PDB file of C-alpha atoms in Angstrom:
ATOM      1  CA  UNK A   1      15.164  -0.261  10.776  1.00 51.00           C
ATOM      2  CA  UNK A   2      12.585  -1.298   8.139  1.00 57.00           C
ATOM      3  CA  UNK A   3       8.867  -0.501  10.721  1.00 88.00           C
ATOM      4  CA  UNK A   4       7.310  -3.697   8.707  1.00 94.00           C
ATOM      5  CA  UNK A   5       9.130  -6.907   7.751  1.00 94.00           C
ATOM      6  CA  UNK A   6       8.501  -9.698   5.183  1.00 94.00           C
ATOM      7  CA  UNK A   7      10.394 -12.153   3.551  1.00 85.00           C
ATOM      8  CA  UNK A   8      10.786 -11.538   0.126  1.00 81.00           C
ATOM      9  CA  UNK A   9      10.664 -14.590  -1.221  1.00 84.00           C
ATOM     10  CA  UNK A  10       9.747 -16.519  -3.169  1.00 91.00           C
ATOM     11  CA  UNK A  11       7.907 -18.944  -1.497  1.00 95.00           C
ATOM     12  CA  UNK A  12       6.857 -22.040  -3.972  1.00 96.00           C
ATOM     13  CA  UNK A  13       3.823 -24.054  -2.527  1.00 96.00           C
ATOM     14  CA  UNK A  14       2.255 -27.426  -4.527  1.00 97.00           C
ATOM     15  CA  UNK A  15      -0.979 -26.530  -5.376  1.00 97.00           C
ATOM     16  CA  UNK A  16      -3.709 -27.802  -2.796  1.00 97.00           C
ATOM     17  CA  UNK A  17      -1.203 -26.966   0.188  1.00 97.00           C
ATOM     18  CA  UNK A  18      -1.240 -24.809   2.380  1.00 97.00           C
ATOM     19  CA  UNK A  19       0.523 -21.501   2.341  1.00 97.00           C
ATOM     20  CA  UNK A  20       1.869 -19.690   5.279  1.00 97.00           C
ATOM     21  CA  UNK A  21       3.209 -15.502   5.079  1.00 97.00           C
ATOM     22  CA  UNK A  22       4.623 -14.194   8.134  1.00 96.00           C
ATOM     23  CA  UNK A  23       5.098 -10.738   9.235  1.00 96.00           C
ATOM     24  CA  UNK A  24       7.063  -8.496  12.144  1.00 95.00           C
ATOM     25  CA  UNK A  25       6.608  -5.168  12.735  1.00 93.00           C
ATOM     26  CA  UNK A  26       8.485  -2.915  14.816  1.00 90.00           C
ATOM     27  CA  UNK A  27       6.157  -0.512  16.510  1.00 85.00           C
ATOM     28  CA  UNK A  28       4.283  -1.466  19.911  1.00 84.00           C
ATOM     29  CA  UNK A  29       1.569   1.413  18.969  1.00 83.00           C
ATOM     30  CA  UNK A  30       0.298  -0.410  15.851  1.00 84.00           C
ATOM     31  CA  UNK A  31      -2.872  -1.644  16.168  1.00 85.00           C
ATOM     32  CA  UNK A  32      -4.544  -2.428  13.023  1.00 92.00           C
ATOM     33  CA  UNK A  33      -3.163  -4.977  10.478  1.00 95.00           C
ATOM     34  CA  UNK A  34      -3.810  -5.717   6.960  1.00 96.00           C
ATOM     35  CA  UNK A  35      -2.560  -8.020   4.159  1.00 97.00           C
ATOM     36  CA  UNK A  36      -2.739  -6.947   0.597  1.00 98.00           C
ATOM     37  CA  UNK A  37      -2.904  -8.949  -2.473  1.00 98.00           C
ATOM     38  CA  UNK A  38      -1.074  -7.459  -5.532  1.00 98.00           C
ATOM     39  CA  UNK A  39      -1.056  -9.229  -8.962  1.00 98.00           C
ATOM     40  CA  UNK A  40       1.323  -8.308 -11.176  1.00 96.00           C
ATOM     41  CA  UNK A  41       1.209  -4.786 -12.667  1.00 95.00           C
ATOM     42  CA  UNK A  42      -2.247  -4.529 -10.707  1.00 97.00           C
ATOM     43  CA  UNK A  43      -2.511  -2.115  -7.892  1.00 98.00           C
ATOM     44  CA  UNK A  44      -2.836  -3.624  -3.876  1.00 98.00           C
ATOM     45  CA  UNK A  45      -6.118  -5.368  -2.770  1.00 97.00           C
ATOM     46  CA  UNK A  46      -6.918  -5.753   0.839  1.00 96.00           C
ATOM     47  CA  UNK A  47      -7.725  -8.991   1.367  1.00 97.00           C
ATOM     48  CA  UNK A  48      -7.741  -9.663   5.286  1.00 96.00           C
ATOM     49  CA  UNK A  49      -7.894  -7.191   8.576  1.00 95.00           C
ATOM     50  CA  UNK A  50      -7.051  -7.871  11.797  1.00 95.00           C
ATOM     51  CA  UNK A  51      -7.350  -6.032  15.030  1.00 92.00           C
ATOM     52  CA  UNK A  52      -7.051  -8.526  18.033  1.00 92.00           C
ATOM     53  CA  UNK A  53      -5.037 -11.314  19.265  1.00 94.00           C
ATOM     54  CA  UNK A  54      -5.608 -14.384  17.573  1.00 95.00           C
ATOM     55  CA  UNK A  55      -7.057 -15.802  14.440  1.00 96.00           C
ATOM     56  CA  UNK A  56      -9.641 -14.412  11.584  1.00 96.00           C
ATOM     57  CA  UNK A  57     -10.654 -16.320   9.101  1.00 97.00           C
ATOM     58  CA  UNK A  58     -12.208 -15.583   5.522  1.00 96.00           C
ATOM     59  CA  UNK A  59     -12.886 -18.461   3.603  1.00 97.00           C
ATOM     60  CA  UNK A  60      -9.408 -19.965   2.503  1.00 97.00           C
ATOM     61  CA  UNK A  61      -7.619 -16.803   3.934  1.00 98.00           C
ATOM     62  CA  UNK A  62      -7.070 -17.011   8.009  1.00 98.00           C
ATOM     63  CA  UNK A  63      -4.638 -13.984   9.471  1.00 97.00           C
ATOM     64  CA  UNK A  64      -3.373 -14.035  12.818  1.00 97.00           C
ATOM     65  CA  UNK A  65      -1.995 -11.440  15.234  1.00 96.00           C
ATOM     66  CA  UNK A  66       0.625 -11.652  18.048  1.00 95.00           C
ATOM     67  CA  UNK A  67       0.742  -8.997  19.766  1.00 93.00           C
ATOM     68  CA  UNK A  68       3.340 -10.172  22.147  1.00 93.00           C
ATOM     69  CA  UNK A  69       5.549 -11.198  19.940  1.00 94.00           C
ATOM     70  CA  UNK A  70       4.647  -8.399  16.673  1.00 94.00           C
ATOM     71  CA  UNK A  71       4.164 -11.047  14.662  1.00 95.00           C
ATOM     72  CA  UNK A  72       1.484 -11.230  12.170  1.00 97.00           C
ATOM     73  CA  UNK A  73       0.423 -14.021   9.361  1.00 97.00           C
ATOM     74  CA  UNK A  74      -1.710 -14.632   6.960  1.00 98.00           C
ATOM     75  CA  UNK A  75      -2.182 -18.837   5.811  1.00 98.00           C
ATOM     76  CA  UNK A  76      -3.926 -19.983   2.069  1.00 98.00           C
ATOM     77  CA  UNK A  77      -5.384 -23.005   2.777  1.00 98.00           C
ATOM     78  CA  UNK A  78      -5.780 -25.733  -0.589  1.00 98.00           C
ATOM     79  CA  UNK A  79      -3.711 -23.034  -2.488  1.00 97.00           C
ATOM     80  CA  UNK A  80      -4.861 -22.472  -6.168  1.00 97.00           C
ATOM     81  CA  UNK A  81      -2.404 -21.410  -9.172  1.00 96.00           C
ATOM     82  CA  UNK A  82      -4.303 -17.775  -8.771  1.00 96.00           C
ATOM     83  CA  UNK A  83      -3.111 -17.251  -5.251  1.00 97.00           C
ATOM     84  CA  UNK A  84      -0.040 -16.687  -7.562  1.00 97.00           C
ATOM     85  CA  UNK A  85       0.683 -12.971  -6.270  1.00 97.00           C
ATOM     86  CA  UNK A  86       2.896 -10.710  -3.868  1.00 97.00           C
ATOM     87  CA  UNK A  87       1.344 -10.409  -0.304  1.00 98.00           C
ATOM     88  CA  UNK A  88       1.684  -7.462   1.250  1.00 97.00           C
ATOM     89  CA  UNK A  89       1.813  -6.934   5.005  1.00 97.00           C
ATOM     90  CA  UNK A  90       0.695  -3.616   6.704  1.00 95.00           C
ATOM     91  CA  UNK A  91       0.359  -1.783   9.798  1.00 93.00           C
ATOM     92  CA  UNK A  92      -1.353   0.805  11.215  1.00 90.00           C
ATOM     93  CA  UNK A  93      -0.518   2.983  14.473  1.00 75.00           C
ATOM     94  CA  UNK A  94      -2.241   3.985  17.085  1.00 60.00           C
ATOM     95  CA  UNK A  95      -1.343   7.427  17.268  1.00 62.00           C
ATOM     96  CA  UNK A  96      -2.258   8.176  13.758  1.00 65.00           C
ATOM     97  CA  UNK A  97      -3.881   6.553  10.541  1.00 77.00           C
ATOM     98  CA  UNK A  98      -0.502   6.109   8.510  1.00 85.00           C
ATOM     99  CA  UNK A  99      -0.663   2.654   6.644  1.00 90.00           C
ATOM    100  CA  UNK A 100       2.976   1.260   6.285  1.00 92.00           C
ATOM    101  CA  UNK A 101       3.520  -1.541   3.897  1.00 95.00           C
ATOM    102  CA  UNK A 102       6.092  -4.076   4.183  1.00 95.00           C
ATOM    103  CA  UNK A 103       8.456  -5.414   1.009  1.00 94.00           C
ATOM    104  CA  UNK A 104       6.216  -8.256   0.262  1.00 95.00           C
ATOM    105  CA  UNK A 105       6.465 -11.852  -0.082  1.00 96.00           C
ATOM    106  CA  UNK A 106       5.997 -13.272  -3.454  1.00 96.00           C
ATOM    107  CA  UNK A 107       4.014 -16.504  -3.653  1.00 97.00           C
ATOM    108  CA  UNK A 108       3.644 -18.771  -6.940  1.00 97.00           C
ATOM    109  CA  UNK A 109       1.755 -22.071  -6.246  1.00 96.00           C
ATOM    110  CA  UNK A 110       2.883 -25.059  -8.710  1.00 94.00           C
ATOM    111  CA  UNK A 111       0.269 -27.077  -9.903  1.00 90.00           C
TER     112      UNK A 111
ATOM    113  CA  UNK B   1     -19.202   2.652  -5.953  1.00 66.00           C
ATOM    114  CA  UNK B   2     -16.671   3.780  -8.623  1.00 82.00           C
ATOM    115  CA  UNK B   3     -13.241   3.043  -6.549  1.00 95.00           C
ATOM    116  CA  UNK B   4     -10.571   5.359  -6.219  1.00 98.00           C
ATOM    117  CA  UNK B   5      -9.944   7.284  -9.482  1.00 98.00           C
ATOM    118  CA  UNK B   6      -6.319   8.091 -10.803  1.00 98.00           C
ATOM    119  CA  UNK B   7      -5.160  10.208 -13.966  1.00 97.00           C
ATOM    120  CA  UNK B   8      -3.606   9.590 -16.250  1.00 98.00           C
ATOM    121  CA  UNK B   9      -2.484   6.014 -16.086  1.00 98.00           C
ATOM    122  CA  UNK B  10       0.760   6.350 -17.703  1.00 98.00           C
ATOM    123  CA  UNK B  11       2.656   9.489 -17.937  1.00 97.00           C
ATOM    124  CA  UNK B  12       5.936  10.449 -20.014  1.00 98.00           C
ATOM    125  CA  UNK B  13       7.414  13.477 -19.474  1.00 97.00           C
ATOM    126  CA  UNK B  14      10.860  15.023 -19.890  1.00 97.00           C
ATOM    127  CA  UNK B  15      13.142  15.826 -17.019  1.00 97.00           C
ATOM    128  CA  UNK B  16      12.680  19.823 -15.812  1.00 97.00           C
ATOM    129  CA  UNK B  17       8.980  19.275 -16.353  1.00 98.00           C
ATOM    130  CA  UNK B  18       6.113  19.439 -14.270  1.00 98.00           C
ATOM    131  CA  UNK B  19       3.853  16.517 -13.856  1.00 98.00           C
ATOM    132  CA  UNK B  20       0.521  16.484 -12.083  1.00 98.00           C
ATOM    133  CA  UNK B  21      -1.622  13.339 -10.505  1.00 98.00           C
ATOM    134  CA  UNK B  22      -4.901  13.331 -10.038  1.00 98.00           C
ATOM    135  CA  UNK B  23      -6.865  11.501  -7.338  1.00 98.00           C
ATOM    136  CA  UNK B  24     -10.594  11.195  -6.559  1.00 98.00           C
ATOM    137  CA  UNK B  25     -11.201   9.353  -3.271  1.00 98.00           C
ATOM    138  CA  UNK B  26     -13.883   7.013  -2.682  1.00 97.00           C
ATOM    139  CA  UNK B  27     -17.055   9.609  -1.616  1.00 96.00           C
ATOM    140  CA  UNK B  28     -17.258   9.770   1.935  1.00 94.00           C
ATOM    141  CA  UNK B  29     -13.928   7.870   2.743  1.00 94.00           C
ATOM    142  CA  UNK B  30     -11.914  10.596   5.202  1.00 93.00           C
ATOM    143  CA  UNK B  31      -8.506   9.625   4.434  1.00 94.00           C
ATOM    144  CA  UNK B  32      -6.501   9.655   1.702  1.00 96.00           C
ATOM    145  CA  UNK B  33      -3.058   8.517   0.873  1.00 96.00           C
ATOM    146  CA  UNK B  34      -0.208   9.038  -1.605  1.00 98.00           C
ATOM    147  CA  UNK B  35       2.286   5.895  -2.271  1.00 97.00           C
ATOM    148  CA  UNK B  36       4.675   5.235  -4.475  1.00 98.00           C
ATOM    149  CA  UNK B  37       6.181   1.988  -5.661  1.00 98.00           C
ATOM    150  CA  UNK B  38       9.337   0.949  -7.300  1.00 96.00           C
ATOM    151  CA  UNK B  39      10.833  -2.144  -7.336  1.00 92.00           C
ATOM    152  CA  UNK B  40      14.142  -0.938  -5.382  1.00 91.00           C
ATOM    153  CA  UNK B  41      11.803   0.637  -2.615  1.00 91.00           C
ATOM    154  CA  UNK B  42       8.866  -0.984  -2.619  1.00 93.00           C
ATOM    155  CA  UNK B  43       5.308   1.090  -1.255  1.00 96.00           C
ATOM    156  CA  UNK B  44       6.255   4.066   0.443  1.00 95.00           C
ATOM    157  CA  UNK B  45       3.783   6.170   1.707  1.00 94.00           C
ATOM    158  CA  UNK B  46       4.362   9.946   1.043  1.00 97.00           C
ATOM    159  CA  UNK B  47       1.702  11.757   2.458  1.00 96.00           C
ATOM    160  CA  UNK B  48      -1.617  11.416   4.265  1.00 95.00           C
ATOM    161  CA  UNK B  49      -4.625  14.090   4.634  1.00 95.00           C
ATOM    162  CA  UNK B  50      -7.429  13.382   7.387  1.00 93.00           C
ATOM    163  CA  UNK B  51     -10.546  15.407   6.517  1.00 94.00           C
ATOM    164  CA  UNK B  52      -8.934  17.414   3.733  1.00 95.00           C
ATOM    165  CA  UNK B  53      -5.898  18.297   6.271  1.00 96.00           C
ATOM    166  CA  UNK B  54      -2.588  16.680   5.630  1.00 95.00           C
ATOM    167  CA  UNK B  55      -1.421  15.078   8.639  1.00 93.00           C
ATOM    168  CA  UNK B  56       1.878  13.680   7.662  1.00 92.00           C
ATOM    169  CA  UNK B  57       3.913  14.256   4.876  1.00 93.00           C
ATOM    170  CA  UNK B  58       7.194  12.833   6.135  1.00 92.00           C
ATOM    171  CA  UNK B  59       7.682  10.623   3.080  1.00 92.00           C
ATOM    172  CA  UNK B  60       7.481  13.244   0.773  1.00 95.00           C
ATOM    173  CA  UNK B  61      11.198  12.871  -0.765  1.00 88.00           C
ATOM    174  CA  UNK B  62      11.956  16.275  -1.279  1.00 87.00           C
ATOM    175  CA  UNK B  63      10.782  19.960  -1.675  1.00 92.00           C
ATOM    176  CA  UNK B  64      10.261  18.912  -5.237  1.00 96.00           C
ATOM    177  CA  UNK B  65       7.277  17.466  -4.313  1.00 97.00           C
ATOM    178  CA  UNK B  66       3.860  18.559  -2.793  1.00 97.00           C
ATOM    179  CA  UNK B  67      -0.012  17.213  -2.379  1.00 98.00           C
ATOM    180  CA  UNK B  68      -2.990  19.129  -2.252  1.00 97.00           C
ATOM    181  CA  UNK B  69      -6.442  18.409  -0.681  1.00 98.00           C
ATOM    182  CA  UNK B  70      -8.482  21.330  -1.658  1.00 97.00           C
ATOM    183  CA  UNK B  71     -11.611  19.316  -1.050  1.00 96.00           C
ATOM    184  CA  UNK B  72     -13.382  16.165  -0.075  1.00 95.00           C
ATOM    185  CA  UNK B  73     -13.169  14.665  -3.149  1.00 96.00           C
ATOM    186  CA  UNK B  74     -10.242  15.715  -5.216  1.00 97.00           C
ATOM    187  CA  UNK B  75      -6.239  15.303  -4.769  1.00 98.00           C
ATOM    188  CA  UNK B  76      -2.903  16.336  -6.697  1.00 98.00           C
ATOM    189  CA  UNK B  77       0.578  15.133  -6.282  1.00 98.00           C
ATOM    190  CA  UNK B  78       2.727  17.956  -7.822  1.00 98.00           C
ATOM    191  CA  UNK B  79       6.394  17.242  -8.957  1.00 98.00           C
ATOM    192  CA  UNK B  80       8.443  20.262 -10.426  1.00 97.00           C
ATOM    193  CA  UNK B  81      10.871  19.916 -11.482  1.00 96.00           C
ATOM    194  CA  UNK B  82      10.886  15.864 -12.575  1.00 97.00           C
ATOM    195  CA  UNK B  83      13.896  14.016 -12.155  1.00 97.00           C
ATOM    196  CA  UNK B  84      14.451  10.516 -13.944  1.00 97.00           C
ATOM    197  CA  UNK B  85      14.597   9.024 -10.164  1.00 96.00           C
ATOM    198  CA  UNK B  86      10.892  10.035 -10.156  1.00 97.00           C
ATOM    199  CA  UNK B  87       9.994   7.346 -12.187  1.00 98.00           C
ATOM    200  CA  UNK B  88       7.814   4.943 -10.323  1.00 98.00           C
ATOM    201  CA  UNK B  89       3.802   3.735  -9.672  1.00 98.00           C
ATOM    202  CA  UNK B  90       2.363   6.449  -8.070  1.00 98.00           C
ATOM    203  CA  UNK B  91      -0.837   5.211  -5.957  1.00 98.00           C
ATOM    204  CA  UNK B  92      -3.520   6.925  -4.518  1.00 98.00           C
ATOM    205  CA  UNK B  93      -5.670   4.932  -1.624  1.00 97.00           C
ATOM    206  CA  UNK B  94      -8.879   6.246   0.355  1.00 96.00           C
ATOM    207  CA  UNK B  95      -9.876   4.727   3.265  1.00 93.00           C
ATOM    208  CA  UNK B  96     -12.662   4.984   6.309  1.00 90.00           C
ATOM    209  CA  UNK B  97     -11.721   5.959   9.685  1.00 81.00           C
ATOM    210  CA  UNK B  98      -9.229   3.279  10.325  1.00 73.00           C
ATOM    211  CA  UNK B  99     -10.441   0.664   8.382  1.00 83.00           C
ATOM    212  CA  UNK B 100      -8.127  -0.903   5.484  1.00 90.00           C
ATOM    213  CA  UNK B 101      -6.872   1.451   2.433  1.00 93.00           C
ATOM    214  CA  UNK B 102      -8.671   0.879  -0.789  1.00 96.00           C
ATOM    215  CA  UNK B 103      -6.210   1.857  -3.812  1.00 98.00           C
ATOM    216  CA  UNK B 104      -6.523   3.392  -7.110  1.00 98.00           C
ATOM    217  CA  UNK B 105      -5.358   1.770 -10.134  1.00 98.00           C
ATOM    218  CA  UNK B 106      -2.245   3.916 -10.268  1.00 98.00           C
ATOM    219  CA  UNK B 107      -0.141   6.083 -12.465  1.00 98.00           C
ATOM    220  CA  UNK B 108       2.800   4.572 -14.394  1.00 98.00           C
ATOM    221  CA  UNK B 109       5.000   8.148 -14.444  1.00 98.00           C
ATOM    222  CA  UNK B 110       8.280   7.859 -16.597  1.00 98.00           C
ATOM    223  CA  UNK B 111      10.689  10.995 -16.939  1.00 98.00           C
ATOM    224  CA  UNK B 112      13.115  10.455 -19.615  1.00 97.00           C
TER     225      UNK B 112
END
């Protein structure tokens, strides 16, 4: 069993909308959470972190964290055509410092 | 700061040969990571070092393969002999304490 899961996509959202990545993960030791932006032929960029229960938000970007339920998101709010990328969902265990990446969920907002 | 440093960016080699990737870290980050990416697989991590040591290198697909840390601020991903299945994004990420992973621009390898 895949330890990080996304839904592949892809997931089309009108420009000015809101878009909304989800995220499960398999592990009850994982602690730390991250979502990754990757453009195209670009390499990852970390875009959000979270650690706790409940919401973070970073200008447009807000990630959330279930703990219960090992389920994390990440929403876009008023979505521009250069949110256009694959989001990457990642997790982190307790026990050690090994980052583990999910498949990714690629977004295109429509103008 | 500089970023993570990779070399080369692309690299074409012939099967049977050996292929080396270079990594510097970001200075003063304490953990360092080898992924690869292909489209079938997606990001798998490889290997990890803590403080120069590697910690786990579970991922690493076969014997083929092996990473050295020989100091704070230099890496290598070996492959000998390369395989055409090889072919992939190799990445190379830093990262402090726990914090996030910040990731080097990559290396394209293709073994023809």
């Amino acid at each position: 069993q895949k330890e990080v899961e996304q839904n592949s996509g892809p997931l089309s959202v009108p420009e000015g909308a809101i878009a909304s990545l989800n995220c499960t993960y398999s592990d009850r030791g994982s602690q730390s959470f991250f979502w990754y932006r990757q453009y195209s032929g670009k390499s990852p960029e970390l875009i959000m972190s979270i650690y706790s229960n409940g919401d973070k938000e970073d200008g447009r970007f807000t990630a959330q964290l279930n703990k219960a339920s090992q389920y994390v998101s990440l929403l876009i709010r008023d979505s521009q055509p250069s949110d256009s990328a694959t989001y990457l969902c990642a997790a982190s265990y307790s026990s050690a410092s090994k980052i583990i990446f999910g498949s990714g969920t690629r977004l295109s907002i429509r103008p | 700061d500089a970023g993570v440093i990779q070399s080369p960016r692309h690299e074409v080699t012939e099967m049977g040969q050996e292929v080396t990737l270079r990594c510097k870290p970001i200075s003063g980050h304490d953990y360092l990571f080898w992924y690869r990416q292909t489209m079938m697989r997606g990001l798998e991590l490889l290997i990890y070092f803590n403080n120069n040591v590697p910690i786990d290198d579970s991922g690493m697909p076969e014997d083929r393969f092996s990473a050295k840390m020989p100091n704070a601020s230099f890496s290598t991903l070996k492959i000998q002999p390369s395989e055409p299945r090889d072919s992939a994004v190799y990445f190379c990420a830093s990262s402090l304490q726990k914090g996030g992973a910040t990731f080097g621009s990559g290396t394209r390898l293709t073994v023809v």
